[in-house]
XYZ file of C-alpha atoms in Angstrom:
292
model
C -81.540 21.267 -27.110
C -77.939 21.706 -28.307
C -75.351 20.042 -26.043
C -72.256 20.607 -28.240
C -70.965 24.039 -29.222
C -69.428 23.754 -32.700
C -67.288 26.853 -32.165
C -65.647 25.433 -29.046
C -65.063 22.088 -30.768
C -63.391 23.743 -33.757
C -61.112 25.831 -31.516
C -60.042 22.765 -29.591
C -59.489 20.799 -32.786
C -57.280 23.554 -34.212
C -55.196 23.732 -31.033
C -54.831 19.940 -30.952
C -53.795 19.840 -34.617
C -51.169 22.541 -33.997
C -49.934 20.642 -30.956
C -49.727 17.466 -33.043
C -47.745 19.226 -35.795
C -45.265 20.616 -33.246
C -44.555 17.238 -31.675
C -44.442 15.503 -35.064
C -41.800 18.014 -36.177
C -39.777 17.463 -32.965
C -39.833 13.687 -33.402
C -38.878 13.999 -37.078
C -35.945 16.282 -36.253
C -34.768 13.894 -33.530
C -34.859 10.991 -36.004
C -33.046 12.983 -38.692
C -30.399 14.077 -36.175
C -29.731 10.464 -35.187
C -29.565 9.358 -38.837
C -27.273 12.277 -39.734
C -24.911 11.378 -36.893
C -24.863 7.758 -38.033
C -24.195 8.708 -41.658
C -21.352 11.070 -40.669
C -19.817 8.348 -38.500
C -20.074 5.719 -41.246
C -18.674 8.049 -43.916
C -15.742 8.995 -41.688
C -14.946 5.377 -40.799
C -15.212 4.127 -44.392
C -13.182 7.023 -45.815
C -10.404 6.481 -43.267
C -10.297 2.701 -43.171
C -11.199 1.527 -46.683
C -7.633 2.018 -47.922
C -6.266 -0.439 -45.343
C -8.630 -3.280 -46.231
C -6.385 -5.614 -48.200
C -5.103 -9.175 -48.033
C -2.173 -8.242 -45.795
C -4.527 -6.633 -43.276
C -6.277 -9.988 -42.807
C -3.108 -12.096 -42.878
C -0.857 -10.013 -40.595
C -0.719 -10.113 -36.815
C -0.720 -7.021 -34.617
C 2.322 -4.767 -34.944
C 3.762 -1.542 -33.573
C 4.038 -0.344 -37.167
C 0.753 0.775 -38.734
C 1.640 -0.413 -42.252
C 2.348 -3.926 -40.947
C -0.578 -4.185 -38.507
C -3.292 -6.766 -39.158
C -6.267 -8.475 -37.533
C -5.493 -12.144 -38.103
C -5.176 -13.065 -34.418
C -8.021 -10.726 -33.375
C -10.476 -11.984 -36.005
C -9.773 -15.659 -35.338
C -9.918 -15.018 -31.593
C -13.322 -13.324 -31.906
C -14.677 -16.258 -33.922
C -13.366 -18.794 -31.405
C -14.816 -16.772 -28.545
C -18.245 -16.728 -30.188
C -18.070 -20.503 -30.696
C -17.859 -20.802 -26.908
C -20.333 -18.075 -25.977
C -23.137 -19.131 -28.337
C -23.742 -22.722 -27.134
C -23.094 -21.978 -23.447
C -25.350 -18.926 -23.242
C -28.147 -20.269 -25.447
C -28.362 -23.679 -23.763
C -28.375 -22.166 -20.268
C -30.614 -19.238 -21.248
C -33.291 -21.206 -23.098
C -33.188 -23.968 -20.481
C -33.705 -21.464 -17.662
C -36.560 -19.789 -19.541
C -38.260 -23.153 -20.141
C -37.999 -24.095 -16.488
C -39.365 -20.761 -15.259
C -42.243 -20.746 -17.741
C -43.224 -24.415 -17.968
C -42.154 -26.110 -14.735
C -41.549 -23.630 -11.902
C -44.450 -22.818 -9.589
C -45.641 -19.221 -9.604
C -44.775 -18.029 -6.107
C -42.744 -15.337 -4.361
C -39.491 -17.199 -4.840
C -39.833 -17.445 -8.625
C -40.976 -13.811 -8.721
C -37.800 -12.907 -6.814
C -35.706 -14.828 -9.365
C -37.483 -13.123 -12.262
C -36.868 -9.701 -10.746
C -33.161 -10.388 -10.285
C -32.776 -11.719 -13.830
C -34.345 -8.523 -15.173
C -32.053 -6.422 -12.980
C -28.963 -8.320 -14.125
C -29.772 -7.401 -17.729
C -28.995 -3.769 -16.843
C -25.799 -4.332 -14.850
C -22.687 -2.683 -16.415
C -20.491 -5.118 -18.310
C -17.420 -4.292 -16.235
C -19.138 -5.846 -13.191
C -19.358 -9.157 -15.062
C -15.681 -8.743 -15.880
C -14.862 -8.499 -12.169
C -17.041 -11.561 -11.496
C -15.254 -13.525 -14.213
C -11.857 -12.424 -12.902
C -12.737 -13.662 -9.400
C -14.396 -16.962 -10.320
C -12.981 -18.199 -13.619
C -9.503 -16.654 -13.723
C -8.509 -16.940 -10.046
C -10.753 -19.486 -8.269
C -10.968 -22.011 -11.119
C -7.468 -21.043 -12.340
C -8.450 -20.933 -15.996
C -6.119 -17.998 -16.566
C -6.479 -15.457 -19.346
C -7.863 -18.115 -21.655
C -10.616 -18.512 -24.210
C -12.618 -20.597 -21.757
C -12.510 -18.007 -18.965
C -13.483 -15.200 -21.344
C -16.215 -17.307 -22.959
C -17.822 -18.127 -19.607
C -17.590 -14.472 -18.509
C -19.201 -13.142 -21.695
C -21.867 -15.859 -21.457
C -22.814 -14.557 -18.014
C -22.992 -11.059 -19.463
C -25.616 -11.886 -22.102
C -27.406 -14.676 -20.206
C -30.088 -12.404 -18.620
C -30.968 -10.917 -22.014
C -31.391 -14.364 -23.583
C -33.488 -15.594 -20.640
C -35.865 -12.621 -20.806
C -36.184 -12.818 -24.617
C -36.805 -16.580 -24.476
C -39.452 -16.185 -21.770
C -41.314 -13.611 -23.833
C -41.175 -15.867 -26.898
C -42.461 -18.880 -24.916
C -45.285 -16.823 -23.376
C -46.356 -15.726 -26.856
C -47.163 -19.315 -27.880
C -50.986 -19.641 -27.734
C -52.313 -21.696 -24.838
C -54.644 -23.508 -27.224
C -51.671 -25.163 -28.963
C -50.487 -26.650 -25.684
C -54.003 -27.868 -24.824
C -54.395 -29.417 -28.273
C -51.110 -31.276 -27.806
C -52.172 -32.571 -24.390
C -55.526 -33.572 -25.878
C -53.736 -35.737 -28.441
C -52.022 -37.615 -25.615
C -48.615 -35.917 -25.735
C -46.529 -35.631 -22.577
C -45.333 -32.306 -21.236
C -41.847 -32.789 -22.649
C -43.235 -33.774 -26.060
C -45.436 -30.672 -26.018
C -42.452 -28.462 -25.195
C -40.115 -29.930 -27.810
C -42.642 -30.361 -30.632
C -45.080 -27.496 -30.092
C -43.763 -24.759 -27.800
C -40.104 -24.542 -28.841
C -40.663 -24.606 -32.635
C -43.252 -21.828 -32.329
C -40.989 -19.793 -30.021
C -37.819 -20.169 -32.116
C -38.157 -16.823 -34.015
C -38.374 -14.813 -30.798
C -35.652 -16.841 -29.077
C -33.258 -16.453 -32.002
C -33.908 -12.733 -32.328
C -33.065 -12.081 -28.684
C -30.115 -14.469 -28.731
C -28.487 -13.000 -31.832
C -28.886 -9.459 -30.491
C -27.277 -10.582 -27.241
C -24.434 -12.293 -29.123
C -23.930 -9.121 -31.158
C -23.468 -7.251 -27.901
C -20.909 -9.813 -26.754
C -18.932 -9.454 -30.004
C -18.479 -5.721 -29.439
C -17.712 -5.770 -25.701
C -14.303 -4.665 -24.475
C -14.585 -3.800 -20.762
C -14.945 -7.371 -19.375
C -11.980 -8.558 -21.449
C -9.830 -5.657 -20.236
C -10.677 -6.568 -16.635
C -9.773 -10.223 -17.296
C -6.381 -9.077 -18.562
C -6.766 -10.417 -22.102
C -3.741 -9.273 -24.165
C -4.249 -6.799 -26.974
C -1.504 -7.906 -29.346
C -0.600 -11.543 -30.011
C 1.732 -13.051 -32.580
C 0.076 -16.471 -32.612
C -3.355 -18.068 -32.986
C -5.148 -19.825 -30.107
C -4.604 -23.582 -30.211
C -6.985 -24.713 -27.483
C -9.624 -23.716 -24.961
C -6.957 -22.705 -22.425
C -4.889 -20.744 -24.922
C -4.449 -16.979 -24.820
C -6.206 -14.900 -27.465
C -7.275 -11.409 -28.425
C -10.408 -9.986 -30.065
C -11.355 -7.340 -32.609
C -12.742 -4.826 -30.060
C -9.555 -5.085 -27.979
C -7.368 -4.655 -31.046
C -9.391 -1.652 -32.219
C -9.216 -0.140 -28.709
C -5.425 -0.497 -28.702
C -5.066 1.133 -32.121
C -7.488 3.976 -31.352
C -5.630 5.063 -28.215
C -2.266 5.334 -29.976
C -1.069 8.864 -30.813
C 0.077 8.076 -34.375
C -2.467 9.208 -36.959
C -1.866 6.121 -39.107
C -3.205 3.878 -36.354
C -6.492 5.823 -36.390
C -6.956 4.717 -40.002
C -6.062 1.125 -39.091
C -8.628 1.264 -36.267
C -11.252 2.451 -38.764
C -10.467 -0.553 -40.973
C -10.940 -2.836 -37.968
C -14.275 -1.176 -37.195
C -15.440 -1.833 -40.767
C -14.622 -5.542 -40.378
C -16.421 -5.658 -37.026
C -19.512 -4.004 -38.511
C -19.532 -6.487 -41.404
C -19.336 -9.340 -38.879
C -22.311 -7.923 -36.972
C -24.319 -7.444 -40.178
C -23.671 -11.078 -41.156
C -24.795 -12.303 -37.726
C -27.982 -10.253 -37.829
C -28.705 -11.335 -41.409
C -28.454 -14.987 -40.386
C -30.833 -14.316 -37.493
C -33.359 -12.612 -39.786
C -33.166 -15.482 -42.299
C -33.743 -18.170 -39.652
C -36.519 -16.157 -38.005
C -38.370 -15.619 -41.283
C -38.005 -19.290 -42.177
C -39.621 -20.430 -38.911
C -42.287 -17.710 -39.027
C -43.492 -19.059 -42.387
C -43.659 -22.570 -40.954
C -45.486 -21.673 -37.732
């Protein structure tokens, strides 16, 4: 007795293959459209800004004249800001993830905390700017300083680092923990010598991506009232400063065409900074992946 009709099967196979080709073509076109847009954007930025990348551009401060404008204060300010954001956000983020995964009891309260952390990761950055303005600038009276901005930007990327660190810690096989306990190690020794080293690639990947987001953010700094043009370098944690995104934003909104080219040069520098950060993250991640 024949249960399968070959004719029906072939018809269905042909229709499924056609359907597959249609969707494959749609996905390919969507990918090519995104890549084409990116290439056009990069070509336009490089063609406009490459001519302004010289020694004076890196040594000059901001100016109302395009030929004298530079990114010295903005570049140094961005570096100083990252030196505050990185340790604050990573220590708090990884510490929170370790507590939630290794120490906290699994109950409704911790589930409520987890849900809110995930929700905070999607909150618009300007909301964190308002929070920083209320707490750090006004309540703690830190002013428009590096410290106030660093704490605000740390809050912005903290949920992302916590979630990424939790996923990396969960990915560590349970057998490695049990083997460590079986050898007589304490919980803290197991965390520091087994769990954390194995979770470092995932933690660093999420952290560097979060820090890359912080480097390119403008809205929270605008809300905090950080100045766009400065004629001096920050000399302390409570000193005023400016950043590359703020400087680029100021140049881009000016009506003079020359400032559009200067803004493109600033964007090139910012992209190079992001590429360097991501390259360092990839190098460290690959190094630890080979070890563990």
